Coordinates of C-alpha atoms and ligand atoms in Angstrom, one line a residue:
M586 CA -21.7 -21.4 18.1
S587 CA -19.2 -20.2 15.4
G588 CA -22.0 -20.7 12.6
L589 CA -24.2 -18.4 14.7
L590 CA -21.7 -15.8 15.1
L591 CA -20.8 -15.9 11.4
D592 CA -24.4 -15.2 10.6
K593 CA -24.8 -12.3 13.2
I594 CA -21.4 -10.9 11.6
K595 CA -22.7 -11.1 8.2
K596 CA -26.2 -9.7 9.0
Q597 CA -24.6 -6.9 11.0
A598 CA -22.3 -6.0 8.2
A599 CA -25.1 -5.9 5.7
E600 CA -26.8 -3.5 7.9
C601 CA -23.8 -1.2 7.9
Q602 CA -23.6 -1.1 4.1
N603 CA -25.3 2.2 3.6
D604 CA -23.3 3.9 6.4
L605 CA -20.1 2.5 4.9
V606 CA -21.0 4.0 1.5
R607 CA -21.8 7.3 3.1
I608 CA -18.4 7.3 5.1
R609 CA -16.4 6.1 1.9
R610 CA -18.0 9.0 -0.1
E611 CA -17.5 11.7 2.6
I612 CA -13.7 10.6 2.7
H613 CA -13.6 10.4 -1.2
Q614 CA -14.9 13.9 -1.7
H615 CA -12.4 15.4 0.8
P616 CA -9.2 13.7 -0.1
E617 CA -6.0 14.7 2.1
L618 CA -2.4 13.7 1.4
G619 CA -0.2 11.9 3.6
F620 CA 0.2 13.3 7.2
E621 CA -2.3 15.8 6.3
E622 CA -5.3 13.6 7.0
H623 CA -7.0 15.9 9.7
K624 CA -10.5 15.8 8.4
T625 CA -10.3 11.9 7.7
S626 CA -8.8 11.0 10.9
A627 CA -11.3 13.1 12.9
L628 CA -14.1 11.3 11.1
V629 CA -12.6 7.9 11.9
A630 CA -12.1 8.7 15.4
D631 CA -15.6 10.1 16.0
V632 CA -16.9 6.9 14.5
L633 CA -14.8 4.8 16.7
A634 CA -15.8 6.8 19.8
S635 CA -19.4 6.6 18.9
L636 CA -19.1 2.8 18.9
G637 CA -17.8 2.9 22.6
L638 CA -14.0 2.1 21.7
K639 CA -11.1 3.6 23.4
V640 CA -9.7 6.1 20.9
Q641 CA -6.3 7.6 20.6
R642 CA -6.0 10.7 18.2
G643 CA -2.9 12.2 16.6
V644 CA -0.9 8.8 16.8
G645 CA 2.2 9.0 14.7
G646 CA 1.0 12.4 13.3
T647 CA -2.6 12.1 12.0
G648 CA -3.2 8.3 12.9
V649 CA -5.9 7.0 15.1
V650 CA -6.1 3.8 17.0
G651 CA -9.3 2.4 18.5
L652 CA -9.4 -0.5 21.1
L653 CA -12.3 -2.7 21.4
D654 CA -11.8 -4.4 24.8
G655 CA -13.1 -8.0 24.6
Q656 CA -12.7 -10.5 27.3
E657 CA -9.2 -11.0 28.8
G658 CA -6.9 -12.4 26.2
R659 CA -4.9 -11.6 23.2
V660 CA -4.9 -8.5 20.9
I661 CA -5.2 -8.5 17.2
A662 CA -5.1 -5.4 15.0
L663 CA -6.9 -4.4 11.8
R664 CA -5.1 -1.8 9.7
A665 CA -6.3 0.9 7.2
D666 CA -4.4 3.6 5.4
M667 CA -6.1 7.1 5.0
D668 CA -4.1 9.1 2.5
A669 CA -5.0 10.3 -1.0
L670 CA -2.8 11.1 -3.9
P671 CA -1.9 14.3 -5.9
I672 CA -4.1 13.4 -8.9
Q673 CA -6.9 15.3 -10.5
E674 CA -10.1 13.1 -10.6
Q675 CA -11.7 12.6 -13.9
S676 CA -15.2 11.6 -12.9
E677 CA -18.9 12.6 -13.4
K678 CA -20.0 10.9 -10.3
P679 CA -21.8 13.0 -7.7
Y680 CA -19.2 11.9 -5.0
K681 CA -16.2 12.8 -7.0
S682 CA -13.3 14.7 -5.1
R683 CA -14.1 18.4 -4.3
I684 CA -10.4 19.3 -3.8
P685 CA -8.7 20.2 -7.2
G686 CA -5.8 18.1 -7.8
R687 CA -6.4 15.5 -5.0
M688 CA -7.9 12.1 -5.3
H689 CA -8.4 8.9 -3.5
A690 CA -7.0 7.0 -6.6
C691 CA -5.6 4.1 -4.5
G692 CA -8.8 3.3 -2.6
H693 CA -7.6 4.2 0.8
D694 CA -11.1 5.8 1.3
A695 CA -12.6 2.2 0.9
N696 CA -9.9 0.5 3.0
T697 CA -10.7 3.0 5.7
A698 CA -14.4 2.4 5.4
M699 CA -13.9 -1.5 5.5
V700 CA -11.9 -1.4 8.8
L701 CA -14.3 1.0 10.3
G702 CA -17.0 -1.5 9.1
A703 CA -15.4 -4.2 11.0
A704 CA -15.5 -2.0 14.2
M705 CA -19.2 -1.4 13.7
V706 CA -19.7 -5.1 13.3
L707 CA -17.5 -6.2 16.3
A708 CA -18.6 -3.4 18.7
P709 CA -22.0 -5.0 19.6
L710 CA -20.4 -8.5 19.9
R711 CA -17.5 -7.2 22.3
E712 CA -18.9 -9.7 25.1
R713 CA -18.3 -12.6 23.1
L714 CA -14.8 -11.8 21.9
S715 CA -12.2 -13.9 23.4
G716 CA -9.6 -11.1 23.2
S717 CA -9.4 -7.4 22.1
V718 CA -9.2 -5.9 18.6
K719 CA -7.2 -2.9 18.0
F720 CA -8.2 -0.7 14.8
I721 CA -5.2 1.1 13.4
F722 CA -5.7 4.0 10.9
Q723 CA -2.4 5.2 9.8
P724 CA -1.3 8.2 7.7
C725 CA 0.7 8.5 4.7
E726 CA 1.2 4.9 2.9
E727 CA 1.9 6.6 -0.4
Q728 CA 5.1 8.2 0.2
G729 CA 8.3 7.0 2.0
P730 CA 9.2 6.8 4.9
G731 CA 5.5 6.3 5.3
G732 CA 3.0 6.3 8.2
A733 CA 3.4 2.7 9.3
Q734 CA 6.8 3.4 11.0
A735 CA 5.5 6.4 12.5
M736 CA 2.5 4.4 14.1
I737 CA 5.0 1.7 15.4
Q738 CA 7.3 4.5 16.9
A739 CA 4.2 5.9 18.6
S740 CA 3.6 2.3 20.1
A741 CA 0.6 1.5 18.0
L742 CA 1.7 -2.2 18.4
E743 CA 2.1 -1.9 22.2
D744 CA -0.1 -1.2 25.1
P745 CA -1.7 -3.7 25.0
P746 CA 0.7 -5.6 22.9
V747 CA -0.7 -6.8 19.5
E748 CA 0.3 -10.2 18.5
A749 CA -1.1 -10.4 14.9
I750 CA -2.2 -7.8 12.3
I751 CA -4.4 -7.9 9.1
G752 CA -4.5 -5.3 6.5
I753 CA -6.8 -5.0 3.6
H754 CA -6.4 -2.9 0.3
T755 CA -8.5 -2.4 -2.8
F756 CA -7.4 -4.6 -5.8
P757 CA -8.5 -3.8 -9.4
L758 CA -7.2 -7.1 -10.7
L759 CA -9.9 -9.1 -8.9
P760 CA -13.6 -9.0 -9.5
A761 CA -15.7 -7.1 -6.9
G762 CA -16.1 -9.2 -3.7
V763 CA -13.3 -11.6 -4.5
I764 CA -10.6 -11.6 -1.7
G765 CA -7.1 -12.8 -2.5
T766 CA -3.9 -13.2 -0.8
R767 CA -1.0 -15.6 -0.5
P768 CA 1.6 -17.2 1.9
G769 CA 4.9 -15.3 2.0
A770 CA 5.7 -12.5 -0.3
V771 CA 2.8 -10.6 -1.6
M772 CA 4.4 -7.3 -2.5
A773 CA 7.9 -6.1 -3.4
A774 CA 10.7 -4.2 -1.6
V775 CA 10.7 -0.6 -3.0
D776 CA 14.0 1.3 -3.1
N777 CA 14.6 4.4 -5.0
F778 CA 17.6 6.1 -6.6
R779 CA 18.8 9.2 -8.0
I780 CA 21.7 9.4 -10.5
T781 CA 23.6 12.5 -11.7
I782 CA 25.8 12.3 -14.7
L783 CA 28.5 15.0 -14.6
G784 CA 30.1 15.9 -18.0
E785 CA 31.7 19.0 -19.6
G786 CA 29.6 21.4 -21.4
G787 CA 30.6 22.8 -24.8
H788 CA 29.3 23.7 -28.3
G789 CA 27.1 21.3 -29.9
A790 CA 29.2 21.5 -33.1
S791 CA 32.4 20.3 -31.3
P792 CA 31.5 17.3 -29.2
H793 CA 35.1 16.2 -29.1
L794 CA 35.9 19.2 -26.9
S795 CA 33.2 18.5 -24.3
R796 CA 32.0 15.4 -22.2
D797 CA 28.5 14.9 -23.2
A798 CA 26.3 14.0 -20.2
I799 CA 23.3 13.3 -22.5
V800 CA 24.9 10.4 -24.5
A801 CA 26.4 9.0 -21.3
A802 CA 23.0 9.2 -19.6
A803 CA 21.3 7.4 -22.7
S804 CA 24.1 4.7 -22.5
A805 CA 23.5 4.4 -18.7
I806 CA 19.7 4.0 -19.1
L807 CA 20.1 1.2 -21.6
S808 CA 22.9 -0.5 -19.7
L809 CA 21.0 -0.4 -16.4
Q810 CA 18.5 -2.6 -18.0
T811 CA 21.1 -5.3 -18.3
V812 CA 21.3 -5.5 -14.5
V813 CA 18.1 -7.3 -14.5
S814 CA 18.4 -9.1 -17.8
R815 CA 22.1 -10.3 -17.4
R816 CA 23.3 -10.0 -13.9
V817 CA 20.4 -11.2 -11.9
N818 CA 19.1 -14.9 -11.7
P819 CA 16.2 -15.0 -14.2
L820 CA 14.2 -16.9 -11.6
D821 CA 14.6 -14.0 -9.0
P822 CA 12.1 -11.2 -9.8
A823 CA 13.6 -7.7 -10.1
V824 CA 12.7 -4.4 -11.8
V825 CA 14.9 -1.5 -12.4
S826 CA 12.9 1.5 -14.0
I827 CA 14.0 4.9 -14.7
G828 CA 11.0 7.3 -13.9
T829 CA 12.5 10.8 -14.6
I830 CA 15.4 12.4 -16.7
E831 CA 16.3 16.0 -17.1
G832 CA 19.2 17.8 -18.6
G833 CA 20.4 20.1 -21.1
S834 CA 19.1 23.6 -22.2
R835 CA 19.6 24.5 -25.9
P836 CA 19.9 22.4 -29.1
N837 CA 23.4 23.6 -29.7
I838 CA 24.7 23.1 -26.2
I839 CA 26.3 19.9 -25.0
A840 CA 24.9 19.3 -21.6
D841 CA 27.2 19.2 -18.6
E842 CA 24.7 17.4 -16.4
V843 CA 21.8 15.0 -16.5
R844 CA 19.6 14.0 -13.5
M845 CA 17.6 10.8 -13.4
T846 CA 15.6 9.1 -10.8
G847 CA 14.3 5.6 -10.7
T848 CA 12.9 2.6 -8.8
V849 CA 14.2 -0.8 -7.9
R850 CA 11.8 -3.7 -6.9
T851 CA 12.8 -7.1 -5.6
L852 CA 11.3 -9.9 -3.6
D853 CA 14.4 -11.4 -2.1
E854 CA 16.2 -9.6 0.7
G855 CA 19.7 -10.9 -0.5
L856 CA 19.1 -9.6 -4.0
R857 CA 17.9 -6.4 -2.6
K858 CA 21.1 -5.7 -0.8
E859 CA 23.0 -6.5 -4.0
M860 CA 21.1 -4.2 -6.4
P861 CA 23.0 -1.0 -5.5
R862 CA 26.3 -2.6 -6.1
L863 CA 25.2 -4.0 -9.5
I864 CA 23.8 -0.5 -10.5
K865 CA 27.0 1.1 -9.4
E866 CA 29.1 -1.3 -11.5
V867 CA 27.2 -0.3 -14.6
L868 CA 27.4 3.3 -13.9
Q869 CA 31.3 3.1 -13.2
G870 CA 31.7 1.4 -16.6
V871 CA 29.6 3.9 -18.5
A872 CA 31.2 6.7 -17.0
Q873 CA 34.5 5.4 -17.8
A874 CA 33.6 4.8 -21.5
H875 CA 32.3 8.4 -21.7
G876 CA 34.9 10.2 -19.7
V877 CA 32.2 11.5 -17.3
R878 CA 31.6 11.2 -13.5
Y879 CA 28.4 10.2 -11.9
R880 CA 26.9 10.4 -8.4
L881 CA 24.5 7.6 -7.1
E882 CA 22.2 8.2 -4.2
Y883 CA 20.4 5.3 -3.2
E884 CA 17.4 5.3 -0.8
E885 CA 16.1 2.2 1.0
G886 CA 12.2 2.1 1.0
Y887 CA 9.4 -0.3 2.1
P888 CA 10.6 -3.9 2.6
V889 CA 8.9 -6.9 1.1
V890 CA 5.3 -7.5 2.2
R891 CA 5.7 -11.0 3.7
N892 CA 2.6 -12.7 4.9
D893 CA 2.8 -15.2 7.6
P894 CA 1.9 -18.6 6.0
A895 CA -0.5 -19.7 8.9
M896 CA -2.2 -16.3 9.0
A897 CA -2.7 -16.3 5.2
R898 CA -4.4 -19.7 5.4
L899 CA -6.6 -18.6 8.3
C900 CA -7.5 -15.3 6.5
L901 CA -8.5 -17.3 3.3
E902 CA -10.5 -19.8 5.4
A903 CA -12.4 -16.9 7.0
A904 CA -12.9 -15.2 3.7
A905 CA -14.2 -18.4 2.2
E906 CA -16.7 -18.8 5.1
V907 CA -18.0 -15.2 4.7
L908 CA -17.9 -14.8 0.8
G909 CA -18.0 -18.5 -0.3
S910 CA -15.1 -20.6 -1.3
E911 CA -15.1 -19.3 -4.9
R912 CA -14.5 -15.7 -3.7
A913 CA -11.5 -16.5 -1.5
V914 CA -8.5 -17.1 -3.7
T915 CA -4.9 -17.9 -3.3
L916 CA -3.0 -15.4 -5.5
E917 CA -0.4 -17.3 -7.7
Q918 CA 2.0 -14.4 -7.8
P919 CA 2.9 -11.4 -5.7
T920 CA 3.0 -8.0 -7.5
M921 CA 6.0 -5.7 -7.7
G922 CA 4.2 -2.9 -6.0
G923 CA 5.2 -1.9 -2.4
E924 CA 3.4 -1.2 0.8
D925 CA 4.5 0.0 4.3
F926 CA 2.2 -2.6 5.9
A927 CA 5.6 -4.6 5.5
Y928 CA 6.9 -2.7 8.6
Y929 CA 4.3 -4.2 10.9
L930 CA 4.9 -7.6 9.4
E931 CA 8.6 -7.3 10.3
R932 CA 7.4 -7.2 13.8
I933 CA 4.6 -9.4 14.2
P934 CA 2.9 -12.2 12.0
G935 CA 0.0 -11.1 9.8
C936 CA -1.5 -11.0 6.4
F937 CA -2.3 -8.4 3.7
L938 CA -5.6 -9.0 2.0
R939 CA -6.4 -7.7 -1.4
M940 CA -10.1 -6.9 -2.0
G941 CA -11.3 -7.2 -5.5
I942 CA -13.2 -4.1 -6.7
R943 CA -13.5 -4.6 -10.5
D944 CA -16.8 -4.4 -12.2
E945 CA -16.6 -4.1 -16.0
E946 CA -20.4 -3.7 -16.4
K947 CA -20.4 -0.7 -14.0
G948 CA -17.3 0.5 -15.9
I949 CA -15.0 0.1 -12.9
I950 CA -12.0 -1.0 -14.8
Y951 CA -9.2 1.4 -14.0
P952 CA -5.9 0.5 -12.3
L953 CA -4.7 2.0 -9.0
H954 CA -3.5 5.5 -9.3
H955 CA -5.5 6.0 -12.4
P956 CA -7.5 9.5 -12.7
K957 CA -10.7 7.4 -13.3
F958 CA -10.0 4.9 -10.6
D959 CA -13.2 3.9 -8.7
I960 CA -14.5 0.8 -6.7
D961 CA -17.7 -1.1 -6.6
E962 CA -19.1 -0.1 -3.4
E963 CA -20.9 -3.3 -2.8
V964 CA -17.6 -4.7 -1.5
L965 CA -17.5 -2.4 1.6
S966 CA -19.7 -4.6 3.9
L967 CA -18.1 -7.8 2.4
G968 CA -14.7 -6.4 3.4
A969 CA -16.1 -5.3 6.8
A970 CA -17.6 -8.8 7.5
T971 CA -14.5 -10.7 6.4
L972 CA -12.0 -8.6 8.6
A973 CA -14.4 -8.9 11.5
Y974 CA -14.9 -12.7 11.2
T975 CA -11.1 -13.1 10.7
A976 CA -10.3 -11.2 13.8
V977 CA -12.9 -13.5 15.7
K978 CA -11.3 -16.5 14.1
I979 CA -7.8 -15.5 15.2
L980 CA -8.9 -14.6 18.8
N981 CA -10.7 -18.1 19.0
R982 CA -7.6 -19.8 17.8
A983 CA -5.5 -18.2 20.3
R984 CA -7.8 -19.3 23.0
G985 CA -7.6 -22.9 21.8
Ligands
LIG1651 NI1 -2.7 2.1 -1.8

């Protein structure tokens, strides 16, 4: 029974491949930034409606929710993100971005196509589903506070209540068609900060009559690296990166102010809570040593993406059945990137899947957010089939 269904799902997904390429390219050519995904969400909603799903538009801003009603029973959700990035695409491909300075450089066009593909595969099978599947297309994953919270606040996980959620994202570190995930932490918590060093301006020839914010900032940057290397347990992963710095105006003027921004990544909630204090201690010491003042603004971002262990196992089993066991891999390590999928997982169990899209022979080798990022489109129907079959497996498990 299940074998027959698996064959049906694989066949149906393969038949959708051309449509999925067309949809992905349509979205790729018209990239929209977070909370501006008007065309993308209209396209998504139209496809879902054409499949006979109940469709809600404008959820959490520009989000879309589609409900495929199966037999009475539980509800599981599949989630994609729809936003693009402010990057100028460098590509000769005919389907490259038509919007200057905008690009789907994180593969959200493909994530959206794969989840739509799962809807195309499951819609004709609705009579055989022992529950319902909700398709969640959220706005704005790329920039905090992110679209996931907006979707949750707009009751995307309610009415009917969703009891598990699966997300999928392109992943250039794995070969095309290989799906990876792991139990527990799979991506890091993301917190950002802004530091202002406040000194006293003066003439560059008389540093002793001023308080040099530039030298204090230089010292702060180097000392902040000791938070991870000297204060944090070496067995607990953490990153502190300064991303921007600006200050000063002329070669012969001592700068009175330097502004910096940076990001902190952690995998442990306890350590995450400690990081602001550790950073503050460094800044206090540096400020005192240089006779300057400082301001630290610390902004909590996305939490750790933490997969439910049973869900991760189930997803990998499903992926192995669809793709072959060698193409369903348990990732040894999380990455220190972040994802607002974490917010769904704070409320209900689920799993975040990483779909390999790398193909060296086709020149598809670039990392996420690179101006030459692209995907091997062959993966679109594979992702759709895996998501569809995973949904069926979870619903059947619920029934058992
Ligand atoms: Ni992304």
